[in-house]
Structures are given as C-alpha cells and as structure tokens.
C-alpha cells in the first residue's frame, strides 16, 4: 500500500512539473519581444529626382501604408507648384523639393526646372488660352523638339487631357471648346513629356468700345469674368454710364464679378452732360478690378467720382419678385494695380468713389486735374471719397476686408482733401489712411510709385506719370 501511494505521489509530481513547464513556455512564447517590429507608417515617391522644362508637368505617385490623406507641398512654389494629387507644374528655372507627407512621415523629390531649350521638350505657341464662354473651339498650337528635330504636335502623336471638363473640353486633336466661365488646365503629352496649357474662360473678352459698353449693360453677376484684350479708345463713342447709384444695393444694377484689364488702357472717355451721376462703374459690389489704366477720362458734372459712386462690400437679398429685402450678404470689392487719369469740369468731386462702403484698394495711382486748369478746393474735392461708411457686423469677415494700401493721388493744381467725413461711419468705425499718399508734383508721385509699387507691373520714369506694363 505504501509503495502504491509513493507511485501516485511521483506521478502527481511529474504532472505538476510538466504543467509548470508548459505554462512557462506559453508565457515565453506569448510575451511581446522588442525584437519583433510593430507596423510603422511609411511613404515612398515614384521618383526622387526629375528634370522639367518651363511649363512642363509631371505627376508623382506616392505609395503609403497609411489611410490618411497625403499632403503635398513645394519648398519653392515659384519654381514649381504641386497639386493635391501630386501633379507638378514647372514655372521658372530653378530647383525645388516636392514633399509628400502623411502623419509625421515624408518623402521628397528634387525638381530641377531648366530653360525650354535645354532638353527634349514641347514648345507651345500659347501657354494660356483666354476664351469667351460663348465662343467656338480654339486649336492648341505647338511643336515637339527631340535631338534638334522638330515635329508638329500632330506629327508627334500628341495627346490631350483636361482637368476640368465643366469649364472646357479638349478633342483628340487639341481643339479646346469653352463650356462655362472658370479655369482649367489642358495637359499636352508627346515623346514622354507633358506641358500644361492654362485655359481661362470669361463671360466676355473686351476688345472694342462697343464690347465695353455691352459689358456695362449686362445685369450684375458675382460670377462674371471679363478680360480686356487690347487698348480701347472711346473717341467719338458715347460711354454707357451706369446711373443707378442710390438706395438698395441690387446685384442686377451693379457692376460685379472680376475685370482684368491685362495691362491695357481705356482712353478718351467724355461723359454726356445729360448724365448727372458720373463714374466709370456706377455701383461696384463684389467686384475685383485689376491691371487696368484709364487715361483722359473727362467728367462733365459736379459730384463725379473716378471709379464708382459707391464701392460696397454688401448687397441686398431679393425676394421671388426681385425686390430688395432687409437682409444683406457679404461681397467685398478689391481694386489692385489701377491707374486713373481723371479730368473734371466742376468741383465737388472724388478721385475714386463718392461714398466708400468698404473694400480693399491697393497699388492704385490717381491723377486728378481740372479741365480748364483751375484749382481744386480742399473743402469740396477729395482724394479717395467724400464719405466712408463702415459697419460693424456680427460676421467677423466684414471689417477686416477694408483697407487702403499704396494709394498715390496727384493733384497738381490746388489742394484736395486726404480724409473723408467720418461722421457717417457706422458704429464709429473707419480705416487707417497711412497707406494713402496725396502729392502735388509728378516728381513726388513718381518717387512714391517707384518705392511702393511692384516694378514688375509698373514702369516709372522720373517726372512722368507711372504706367502699367
């Protein structure tokens, strides 16, 4: 009996030992080890160096094990830009790094941009197509050069792709048809290279005085786009003055949208004596006016204002019948790189607006003169506007959009007022006038224009009025 008990105890001990060994092995096998790597986020680009000619484009592919959105940046966007999809467009000779980032991990590709003749490339007749929304198709013209030999795009078997088919369509042979107002890119590919053509579709292209008058006759539209293609002389042409400049602010009666003058000049406008409220644009709301000059614009009534009677940053909402309601929406105006040479028959005038309700005015030069050589009157004549009316709205976007920066006004005969009547300012708000410079000689005006304005946009000759390039 003792022997049997001893055997049982030995077996039990063996079982306990085996169980301990198995348990220990399980713990060891299941214990996390520093030697076993965990999953880490990685990202890798399809290329780490690439050479492009100016206006060429390439798409870089990023591979990552992360589901997060990849962020693309260019260390020098003036040399080459990059889209959210990795599309790189070369702009000027130089070097930049295109960086793809996910989380805190990134990879980069060095982009070298060289002169167009430095490598095999595509040469395009135009890198920007400006089209009217109501116009027909325009053919992309260019050539492909490889090892000094030149072929037409068709001979090289060029292919075409557009990034925004709602704005423009492109055919298999490179004919671009405008579809709606807006911007698009057409990518032209041949011999392993690709170049981008910018397509800008406008409501109207303005090339004559009749075109300009037709533009002013259109109902105001915040989405409208206009582009001036040549200098326009109004000699002998009646100017289509917008004369509804009071009461409710209706888009239909205002000048809205964007107008790019392309550096061109509108000249020799004389307003009809029968028009009592004279300005180039009447009421401006939600308008961007840029890169345009107005020369020898003659106002024949008292109370005239150079650009507009009212420059506003709001308009009235209308009901189903088109009647104004008490509700207003935000739509600021921006005036940039504008030259005005304004001639007045009577006093009581303003260089830019009769009433400034808010907006941005920057890099603007105004030359004010009386038609008979008489003197201005500081009591009645104003450099910018007679009144400023700025309201403080609940929407924080309203007030910060009001500014004057690098505005130079020349009045050689007599004194004009550099401030406005602030007693009409809503809630006592106004804007600083440190960016306004009122001078009395061309030499002073030229010095300020040279110091303040972008010399890539403006040409300044001592003793002469500055000009847009």
Short mmCIF file of C-alpha atoms in Angstrom, two decimals:
data_model
loop_
_atom_site.label_atom_id
_atom_site.label_comp_id
_atom_site.label_asym_id
_atom_site.label_seq_id
_atom_site.Cartn_x
_atom_site.Cartn_y
_atom_site.Cartn_z
CA UNK A 1 0.00 0.00 0.00
CA UNK A 2 2.86 2.38 0.83
CA UNK A 3 4.52 1.51 -2.46
CA UNK A 4 1.31 2.31 -4.36
CA UNK A 5 0.99 5.66 -2.59
CA UNK A 6 4.56 6.51 -3.43
CA UNK A 7 3.94 5.82 -7.12
CA UNK A 8 0.88 8.05 -7.09
CA UNK A 9 2.83 10.89 -5.46
CA UNK A 10 5.63 10.56 -8.02
CA UNK A 11 3.12 10.72 -10.90
CA UNK A 12 1.45 13.76 -9.41
CA UNK A 13 4.79 15.49 -9.05
CA UNK A 14 5.62 14.71 -12.67
CA UNK A 15 2.29 16.12 -13.84
CA UNK A 16 2.81 19.28 -11.81
CA UNK A 17 6.28 19.67 -13.29
CA UNK A 18 5.01 19.16 -16.84
CA UNK A 19 2.23 21.70 -16.26
CA UNK A 20 4.75 24.23 -14.96
CA UNK A 21 7.00 23.72 -17.96
CA UNK A 22 4.09 24.12 -20.41
CA UNK A 23 2.87 27.22 -18.59
CA UNK A 24 6.32 28.76 -18.69
CA UNK A 25 6.69 28.01 -22.39
CA UNK A 26 3.33 29.66 -23.08
CA UNK A 27 4.30 32.76 -21.18
CA UNK A 28 7.61 32.99 -23.05
CA UNK A 29 6.03 32.42 -26.44
CA UNK A 30 3.28 34.98 -25.82
CA UNK A 31 5.46 37.64 -24.21
CA UNK A 32 5.94 40.69 -26.50
CA UNK A 33 9.51 40.96 -27.74
CA UNK A 34 11.39 44.12 -28.60
CA UNK A 35 12.90 42.22 -31.47
CA UNK A 36 9.55 41.82 -33.26
CA UNK A 37 8.79 45.10 -35.15
CA UNK A 38 5.36 46.73 -34.97
CA UNK A 39 3.68 48.24 -38.09
CA UNK A 40 5.07 51.71 -38.92
CA UNK A 41 3.79 54.34 -41.34
CA UNK A 42 5.90 54.54 -44.47
CA UNK A 43 5.70 56.63 -47.63
CA UNK A 44 7.68 56.41 -50.83
CA UNK A 45 7.62 58.50 -54.03
CA UNK A 46 7.78 57.08 -57.54
CA UNK A 47 10.80 59.30 -58.32
CA UNK A 48 13.28 61.14 -56.13
CA UNK A 49 14.65 63.49 -58.81
CA UNK A 50 13.18 64.83 -62.04
CA UNK A 51 14.02 67.49 -64.63
CA UNK A 52 11.32 69.62 -66.25
CA UNK A 53 11.38 72.43 -68.78
CA UNK A 54 9.38 75.57 -68.04
CA UNK A 55 5.61 74.93 -68.22
CA UNK A 56 6.14 71.16 -68.29
CA UNK A 57 4.28 68.94 -65.87
CA UNK A 58 4.64 65.50 -64.34
CA UNK A 59 2.58 63.52 -61.86
CA UNK A 60 4.47 61.99 -58.94
CA UNK A 61 2.95 58.93 -57.29
CA UNK A 62 3.16 58.35 -53.55
CA UNK A 63 2.88 54.86 -52.03
CA UNK A 64 1.97 54.54 -48.36
CA UNK A 65 0.51 52.01 -45.95
CA UNK A 66 -1.47 54.77 -44.23
CA UNK A 67 -5.12 55.54 -44.92
CA UNK A 68 -4.60 59.21 -44.07
CA UNK A 69 -4.68 61.90 -46.76
CA UNK A 70 -1.29 62.69 -48.30
CA UNK A 71 -0.31 66.36 -48.08
CA UNK A 72 1.75 67.71 -51.00
CA UNK A 73 3.93 70.83 -50.75
CA UNK A 74 6.61 72.58 -52.78
CA UNK A 75 9.58 74.14 -51.00
CA UNK A 76 9.72 76.80 -53.72
CA UNK A 77 6.30 77.17 -55.40
CA UNK A 78 7.58 79.97 -57.63
CA UNK A 79 9.80 77.38 -59.35
CA UNK A 80 7.22 74.59 -59.45
CA UNK A 81 3.81 74.07 -57.88
CA UNK A 82 2.18 70.81 -56.86
CA UNK A 83 -1.50 69.88 -56.67
CA UNK A 84 -3.24 67.80 -54.03
CA UNK A 85 -2.88 64.83 -56.40
CA UNK A 86 0.88 65.17 -56.91
CA UNK A 87 0.68 66.98 -60.25
CA UNK A 88 3.82 69.15 -60.56
CA UNK A 89 3.85 72.16 -62.92
CA UNK A 90 7.20 73.85 -63.66
CA UNK A 91 7.07 77.64 -63.67
CA UNK A 92 10.56 79.11 -63.83
CA UNK A 93 14.20 78.00 -63.96
CA UNK A 94 15.44 76.82 -60.57
CA UNK A 95 15.16 73.99 -58.08
CA UNK A 96 12.54 72.94 -55.59
CA UNK A 97 11.67 69.94 -53.48
CA UNK A 98 8.25 68.35 -53.81
CA UNK A 99 7.35 66.85 -50.44
CA UNK A 100 4.65 64.27 -49.74
CA UNK A 101 3.70 63.95 -46.07
CA UNK A 102 1.42 61.55 -44.21
CA UNK A 103 1.29 61.91 -40.45
CA UNK A 104 4.82 62.82 -39.38
CA UNK A 105 6.50 60.81 -42.17
CA UNK A 106 7.51 62.33 -45.51
CA UNK A 107 9.45 61.66 -48.70
CA UNK A 108 10.67 64.18 -51.25
CA UNK A 109 11.62 64.58 -54.88
CA UNK A 110 14.02 67.22 -56.17
CA UNK A 111 12.61 69.01 -59.22
CA UNK A 112 15.10 70.79 -61.46
CA UNK A 113 13.48 73.29 -63.84
CA UNK A 114 15.63 74.17 -66.84
CA UNK A 115 15.27 76.52 -69.80
CA UNK A 116 12.95 75.29 -72.53
CA UNK A 117 15.78 74.53 -74.97
CA UNK A 118 17.88 72.56 -72.51
CA UNK A 119 16.16 69.20 -73.00
CA UNK A 120 13.83 67.47 -75.42
CA UNK A 121 10.57 69.27 -74.94
CA UNK A 122 7.24 70.55 -76.19
CA UNK A 123 7.08 74.15 -77.38
CA UNK A 124 3.60 75.70 -77.25
CA UNK A 125 2.55 78.82 -79.12
CA UNK A 126 0.48 79.87 -76.07
CA UNK A 127 0.70 78.64 -72.51
CA UNK A 128 -2.55 80.47 -71.64
CA UNK A 129 -5.72 80.39 -73.72
CA UNK A 130 -8.23 83.14 -72.94
CA UNK A 131 -11.63 82.25 -74.33
CA UNK A 132 -15.14 83.66 -74.32
CA UNK A 133 -17.81 81.39 -72.86
CA UNK A 134 -19.89 81.96 -76.00
CA UNK A 135 -17.00 81.42 -78.43
CA UNK A 136 -16.06 78.40 -80.51
CA UNK A 137 -13.16 75.98 -80.34
CA UNK A 138 -9.52 77.13 -80.33
CA UNK A 139 -6.71 74.89 -81.55
CA UNK A 140 -3.65 74.34 -79.36
CA UNK A 141 -0.59 75.12 -81.49
CA UNK A 142 2.96 73.96 -80.88
CA UNK A 143 5.82 71.65 -81.76
CA UNK A 144 7.82 68.78 -80.29
CA UNK A 145 11.61 69.02 -80.40
CA UNK A 146 13.83 65.99 -79.86
CA UNK A 147 17.57 65.99 -80.57
CA UNK A 148 17.22 69.20 -82.56
CA UNK A 149 14.49 67.82 -84.82
CA UNK A 150 11.08 69.49 -84.83
CA UNK A 151 7.66 67.98 -85.43
CA UNK A 152 4.17 69.41 -85.21
CA UNK A 153 2.06 68.21 -82.31
CA UNK A 154 0.03 66.09 -84.72
CA UNK A 155 3.14 64.53 -86.30
CA UNK A 156 4.45 63.67 -82.83
CA UNK A 157 1.16 61.98 -81.94
CA UNK A 158 0.42 64.40 -79.09
CA UNK A 159 -2.39 63.51 -76.71
CA UNK A 160 -4.56 65.89 -74.70
CA UNK A 161 -6.28 65.75 -71.31
CA UNK A 162 -8.31 68.39 -69.44
CA UNK A 163 -8.60 68.54 -65.65
CA UNK A 164 -11.97 70.34 -65.51
CA UNK A 165 -14.39 69.31 -68.25
CA UNK A 166 -17.12 71.57 -66.85
CA UNK A 167 -15.04 74.59 -67.90
CA UNK A 168 -13.56 73.33 -71.17
CA UNK A 169 -13.45 70.23 -73.37
CA UNK A 170 -10.48 69.17 -75.48
CA UNK A 171 -10.68 66.99 -78.59
CA UNK A 172 -8.28 64.26 -79.63
CA UNK A 173 -6.55 66.71 -81.97
CA UNK A 174 -6.17 69.50 -79.39
CA UNK A 175 -9.17 71.75 -80.10
CA UNK A 176 -10.35 73.42 -76.86
CA UNK A 177 -14.05 74.30 -76.57
CA UNK A 178 -15.21 76.58 -73.72
CA UNK A 179 -18.11 75.19 -71.68
CA UNK A 180 -18.58 77.62 -68.78
CA UNK A 181 -16.86 80.53 -67.01
CA UNK A 182 -13.88 79.37 -64.97
CA UNK A 183 -10.34 77.97 -65.13
CA UNK A 184 -8.97 74.66 -66.34
CA UNK A 185 -5.70 73.02 -67.39
CA UNK A 186 -5.11 71.07 -70.57
CA UNK A 187 -2.17 68.66 -70.46
CA UNK A 188 -0.37 68.14 -73.77
CA UNK A 189 1.77 64.98 -73.89
CA UNK A 190 4.24 63.77 -76.52
CA UNK A 191 7.51 61.80 -76.54
CA UNK A 192 7.29 61.15 -72.83
CA UNK A 193 6.96 64.83 -71.92
CA UNK A 194 3.91 66.81 -70.80
CA UNK A 195 3.16 70.54 -70.75
CA UNK A 196 0.22 72.41 -69.27
CA UNK A 197 -1.92 74.98 -71.05
CA UNK A 198 -3.95 77.22 -68.76
CA UNK A 199 -7.47 77.77 -70.08
CA UNK A 200 -9.31 80.85 -68.78
CA UNK A 201 -12.94 81.12 -69.86
CA UNK A 202 -14.56 84.56 -69.50
CA UNK A 203 -18.08 85.90 -69.71
CA UNK A 204 -16.74 88.28 -72.35
CA UNK A 205 -13.45 89.21 -73.94
CA UNK A 206 -13.36 93.00 -74.31
CA UNK A 207 -11.53 94.43 -77.34
CA UNK A 208 -13.60 97.44 -78.52
CA UNK A 209 -15.57 100.35 -77.09
CA UNK A 210 -18.77 98.59 -78.12
CA UNK A 211 -17.67 95.49 -76.18
CA UNK A 212 -17.02 97.64 -73.11
CA UNK A 213 -20.45 99.26 -73.32
CA UNK A 214 -22.07 95.84 -73.77
CA UNK A 215 -20.25 94.63 -70.64
CA UNK A 216 -21.62 97.58 -68.62
CA UNK A 217 -25.11 96.83 -69.94
CA UNK A 218 -25.14 93.28 -68.53
CA UNK A 219 -27.00 92.60 -65.26
CA UNK A 220 -24.59 92.33 -62.35
CA UNK A 221 -23.35 88.79 -61.69
CA UNK A 222 -20.88 87.89 -58.94
CA UNK A 223 -19.60 85.01 -61.06
CA UNK A 224 -18.95 87.11 -64.17
CA UNK A 225 -15.40 87.33 -65.57
CA UNK A 226 -14.16 89.90 -68.09
CA UNK A 227 -10.77 90.29 -69.76
CA UNK A 228 -9.56 93.24 -71.84
CA UNK A 229 -7.51 92.09 -74.84
CA UNK A 230 -6.39 95.45 -76.27
CA UNK A 231 -6.28 99.20 -75.63
CA UNK A 232 -9.67 100.85 -76.21
CA UNK A 233 -10.16 104.42 -77.47
CA UNK A 234 -13.59 105.97 -76.83
CA UNK A 235 -13.05 108.97 -79.10
CA UNK A 236 -16.40 109.67 -80.77
CA UNK A 237 -18.17 106.89 -78.81
CA UNK A 238 -20.84 107.58 -76.18
CA UNK A 239 -19.97 105.94 -72.86
CA UNK A 240 -22.66 103.64 -71.41
CA UNK A 241 -22.85 105.14 -67.93
CA UNK A 242 -24.40 103.12 -65.10
CA UNK A 243 -26.52 105.72 -63.31
CA UNK A 244 -28.49 103.83 -60.62
CA UNK A 245 -26.29 104.71 -57.66
CA UNK A 246 -28.58 105.03 -54.65
CA UNK A 247 -30.98 103.18 -52.37
CA UNK A 248 -30.97 99.41 -52.10
CA UNK A 249 -27.92 97.56 -53.40
CA UNK A 250 -29.18 95.24 -56.13
CA UNK A 251 -26.72 93.00 -57.92
CA UNK A 252 -28.69 93.38 -61.15
CA UNK A 253 -27.98 97.13 -61.18
CA UNK A 254 -24.36 96.95 -60.01
CA UNK A 255 -21.01 96.13 -61.58
CA UNK A 256 -19.97 92.74 -60.18
CA UNK A 257 -17.55 89.91 -60.83
CA UNK A 258 -13.96 90.35 -61.96
CA UNK A 259 -12.43 92.58 -64.62
CA UNK A 260 -8.79 92.01 -65.58
CA UNK A 261 -7.51 94.76 -67.82
CA UNK A 262 -4.48 92.79 -68.94
CA UNK A 263 -2.41 95.98 -68.50
CA UNK A 264 -4.43 97.75 -71.24
CA UNK A 265 -5.71 101.33 -71.29
CA UNK A 266 -9.24 102.71 -71.69
CA UNK A 267 -8.85 106.26 -73.01
CA UNK A 268 -10.61 109.43 -74.15
CA UNK A 269 -13.97 108.98 -72.45
CA UNK A 270 -16.19 112.08 -72.18
CA UNK A 271 -19.37 111.72 -70.19
CA UNK A 272 -22.58 113.14 -71.62
CA UNK A 273 -23.72 116.39 -69.98
CA UNK A 274 -27.18 114.87 -69.51
CA UNK A 275 -25.82 112.29 -67.03
CA UNK A 276 -25.95 113.80 -63.55
CA UNK A 277 -24.24 110.99 -61.64
CA UNK A 278 -20.95 110.23 -63.38
CA UNK A 279 -18.39 107.47 -62.71
CA UNK A 280 -16.83 104.64 -64.68
CA UNK A 281 -18.75 101.83 -62.97
CA UNK A 282 -21.67 103.34 -61.03
CA UNK A 283 -22.18 100.99 -58.08
CA UNK A 284 -19.46 98.38 -57.51
CA UNK A 285 -20.20 95.39 -55.28
CA UNK A 286 -18.47 92.01 -55.16
CA UNK A 287 -16.08 93.30 -57.82
CA UNK A 288 -12.39 92.64 -58.42
CA UNK A 289 -10.82 95.29 -60.67
CA UNK A 290 -7.17 94.79 -61.60
CA UNK A 291 -4.38 95.58 -64.06
CA UNK A 292 -6.08 98.37 -65.99
CA UNK A 293 -5.44 102.03 -66.82
CA UNK A 294 -7.94 104.81 -67.51
CA UNK A 295 -6.50 107.81 -69.37
CA UNK A 296 -8.11 111.19 -70.12
CA UNK A 297 -11.47 110.33 -68.55
CA UNK A 298 -13.47 113.58 -68.54
CA UNK A 299 -16.33 114.11 -66.12
CA UNK A 300 -18.73 116.91 -67.06
CA UNK A 301 -20.87 117.15 -63.90
CA UNK A 302 -20.37 118.12 -60.30
CA UNK A 303 -20.27 115.23 -57.84
CA UNK A 304 -18.39 112.94 -60.22
CA UNK A 305 -16.20 110.12 -58.91
CA UNK A 306 -13.41 108.36 -60.77
CA UNK A 307 -14.26 104.68 -60.41
CA UNK A 308 -17.68 104.48 -58.75
CA UNK A 309 -20.30 106.48 -56.91
CA UNK A 310 -20.49 103.66 -54.36
CA UNK A 311 -17.89 100.98 -53.60
CA UNK A 312 -19.58 98.41 -51.35
CA UNK A 313 -18.96 95.15 -49.57
CA UNK A 314 -22.59 94.07 -49.25
CA UNK A 315 -25.79 93.72 -51.26
CA UNK A 316 -29.48 93.22 -50.54
CA UNK A 317 -31.08 89.80 -50.81
CA UNK A 318 -34.06 89.89 -53.18
CA UNK A 319 -37.37 88.06 -52.93
CA UNK A 320 -39.02 85.93 -55.62
CA UNK A 321 -40.17 89.09 -57.41
CA UNK A 322 -36.70 90.62 -57.46
CA UNK A 323 -37.50 93.19 -54.76
CA UNK A 324 -34.89 94.04 -52.13
CA UNK A 325 -35.33 92.67 -48.63
CA UNK A 326 -33.70 93.94 -45.42
CA UNK A 327 -31.25 91.02 -45.45
CA UNK A 328 -27.74 91.66 -46.74
CA UNK A 329 -24.89 89.40 -47.88
CA UNK A 330 -21.15 89.98 -47.85
CA UNK A 331 -19.41 90.66 -51.19
CA UNK A 332 -16.29 92.86 -50.91
CA UNK A 333 -14.65 94.84 -53.70
CA UNK A 334 -10.92 94.74 -54.41
CA UNK A 335 -9.13 97.30 -56.60
CA UNK A 336 -5.50 96.47 -57.42
CA UNK A 337 -2.93 97.85 -59.89
CA UNK A 338 -5.21 100.50 -61.37
CA UNK A 339 -4.16 103.81 -62.96
CA UNK A 340 -6.63 106.68 -63.31
CA UNK A 341 -6.13 109.96 -65.16
CA UNK A 342 -9.32 111.87 -64.35
CA UNK A 343 -10.33 115.30 -65.70
CA UNK A 344 -13.12 117.32 -64.10
CA UNK A 345 -15.18 120.22 -65.42
CA UNK A 346 -16.64 121.04 -61.99
CA UNK A 347 -15.65 120.82 -58.35
CA UNK A 348 -17.26 118.66 -55.68
CA UNK A 349 -15.53 115.51 -56.97
CA UNK A 350 -13.67 112.43 -55.74
CA UNK A 351 -10.68 110.56 -57.12
CA UNK A 352 -12.03 107.04 -56.53
CA UNK A 353 -15.56 106.94 -55.05
CA UNK A 354 -18.26 109.27 -53.84
CA UNK A 355 -19.01 107.00 -50.86
CA UNK A 356 -16.68 104.20 -49.77
CA UNK A 357 -18.67 101.48 -48.01
CA UNK A 358 -15.69 99.18 -47.58
CA UNK A 359 -13.33 97.01 -49.59
CA UNK A 360 -9.65 96.82 -50.45
CA UNK A 361 -7.80 99.42 -52.54
CA UNK A 362 -4.12 98.70 -53.18
CA UNK A 363 -1.39 99.83 -55.60
CA UNK A 364 -3.60 102.48 -57.18
CA UNK A 365 -2.44 105.72 -58.80
CA UNK A 366 -4.86 108.58 -59.50
CA UNK A 367 -4.02 111.80 -61.33
CA UNK A 368 -6.70 114.47 -60.74
CA UNK A 369 -6.90 117.66 -62.83
CA UNK A 370 -9.42 120.34 -63.73
CA UNK A 371 -10.18 120.61 -67.45
CA UNK A 372 -9.65 124.41 -67.52
CA UNK A 373 -6.53 124.36 -65.34
CA UNK A 374 -8.30 125.92 -62.34
CA UNK A 375 -7.59 124.92 -58.74
CA UNK A 376 -9.16 122.18 -56.69
CA UNK A 377 -10.89 123.10 -53.43
CA UNK A 378 -9.92 121.16 -50.31
CA UNK A 379 -13.39 121.69 -48.87
CA UNK A 380 -15.23 120.08 -51.78
CA UNK A 381 -12.72 117.82 -53.57
CA UNK A 382 -11.45 114.51 -52.15
CA UNK A 383 -8.55 112.22 -52.98
CA UNK A 384 -10.40 108.94 -52.34
CA UNK A 385 -14.01 109.52 -51.28
CA UNK A 386 -16.25 112.15 -49.72
CA UNK A 387 -17.63 109.77 -47.14
CA UNK A 388 -16.66 106.48 -45.55
CA UNK A 389 -19.44 104.29 -44.21
CA UNK A 390 -18.11 101.17 -42.47
CA UNK A 391 -20.41 98.98 -40.43
CA UNK A 392 -19.53 96.54 -37.69
CA UNK A 393 -21.40 93.35 -38.48
CA UNK A 394 -21.74 90.15 -36.46
CA UNK A 395 -19.85 88.35 -39.22
CA UNK A 396 -16.13 88.82 -38.42
CA UNK A 397 -15.31 88.78 -42.15
CA UNK A 398 -16.76 92.22 -42.76
CA UNK A 399 -14.49 94.81 -41.22
CA UNK A 400 -11.03 93.25 -41.84
CA UNK A 401 -11.63 93.47 -45.61
CA UNK A 402 -11.42 97.26 -45.57
CA UNK A 403 -8.02 98.76 -46.33
CA UNK A 404 -6.10 101.35 -48.31
CA UNK A 405 -2.55 100.36 -49.15
CA UNK A 406 -0.12 102.11 -51.51
CA UNK A 407 -2.64 104.56 -52.92
CA UNK A 408 -1.00 107.61 -54.53
CA UNK A 409 -3.11 110.61 -55.60
CA UNK A 410 -1.59 113.51 -57.56
CA UNK A 411 -3.37 116.87 -57.70
CA UNK A 412 -1.06 119.48 -59.25
CA UNK A 413 -3.48 122.42 -59.10
CA UNK A 414 -4.85 123.30 -55.70
CA UNK A 415 -5.38 121.16 -52.61
CA UNK A 416 -7.61 118.13 -52.23
CA UNK A 417 -8.81 116.54 -49.02
CA UNK A 418 -6.96 113.41 -47.94
CA UNK A 419 -9.65 112.37 -45.44
CA UNK A 420 -13.37 111.84 -45.60
CA UNK A 421 -16.30 112.81 -43.46
CA UNK A 422 -16.25 110.12 -40.78
CA UNK A 423 -19.43 111.30 -39.08
CA UNK A 424 -21.34 108.83 -41.25
CA UNK A 425 -19.25 105.82 -40.23
CA UNK A 426 -21.43 103.06 -38.79
CA UNK A 427 -20.62 102.36 -35.14
CA UNK A 428 -17.79 104.91 -35.37
CA UNK A 429 -15.61 102.59 -37.47
CA UNK A 430 -13.25 103.79 -40.16
CA UNK A 431 -9.95 102.62 -41.61
CA UNK A 432 -6.44 103.97 -41.36
CA UNK A 433 -5.18 106.33 -44.03
CA UNK A 434 -1.48 105.68 -43.57
CA UNK A 435 -1.46 103.87 -46.91
CA UNK A 436 -2.77 106.97 -48.73
CA UNK A 437 -0.27 109.46 -50.18
CA UNK A 438 -1.52 112.75 -51.61
CA UNK A 439 1.10 114.76 -53.51
CA UNK A 440 1.27 117.88 -55.68
CA UNK A 441 4.13 117.20 -58.14
CA UNK A 442 4.91 114.49 -60.69
CA UNK A 443 8.36 114.08 -59.17
CA UNK A 444 6.88 113.22 -55.77
CA UNK A 445 4.33 110.93 -57.38
CA UNK A 446 6.97 109.09 -59.41
CA UNK A 447 9.19 108.62 -56.37
CA UNK A 448 6.34 107.10 -54.35
CA UNK A 449 5.20 104.89 -57.21
CA UNK A 450 8.74 103.58 -57.70
CA UNK A 451 9.16 102.91 -53.98
CA UNK A 452 5.73 101.43 -53.28
CA UNK A 453 4.54 99.69 -56.43
CA UNK A 454 5.69 96.38 -57.92
CA UNK A 455 8.24 97.29 -60.60
CA UNK A 456 7.33 94.12 -62.49
CA UNK A 457 3.86 95.60 -63.00
CA UNK A 458 4.54 99.36 -63.15
CA UNK A 459 7.00 101.45 -65.16
CA UNK A 460 8.13 104.68 -63.53
CA UNK A 461 10.04 107.43 -65.38
CA UNK A 462 11.17 110.44 -63.29
CA UNK A 463 8.98 113.47 -63.95
CA UNK A 464 6.29 111.43 -65.71
CA UNK A 465 3.16 109.64 -64.61
CA UNK A 466 3.70 105.93 -63.84
CA UNK A 467 2.38 103.39 -66.34
CA UNK A 468 1.21 99.80 -66.16
CA UNK A 469 3.46 97.45 -68.11
#
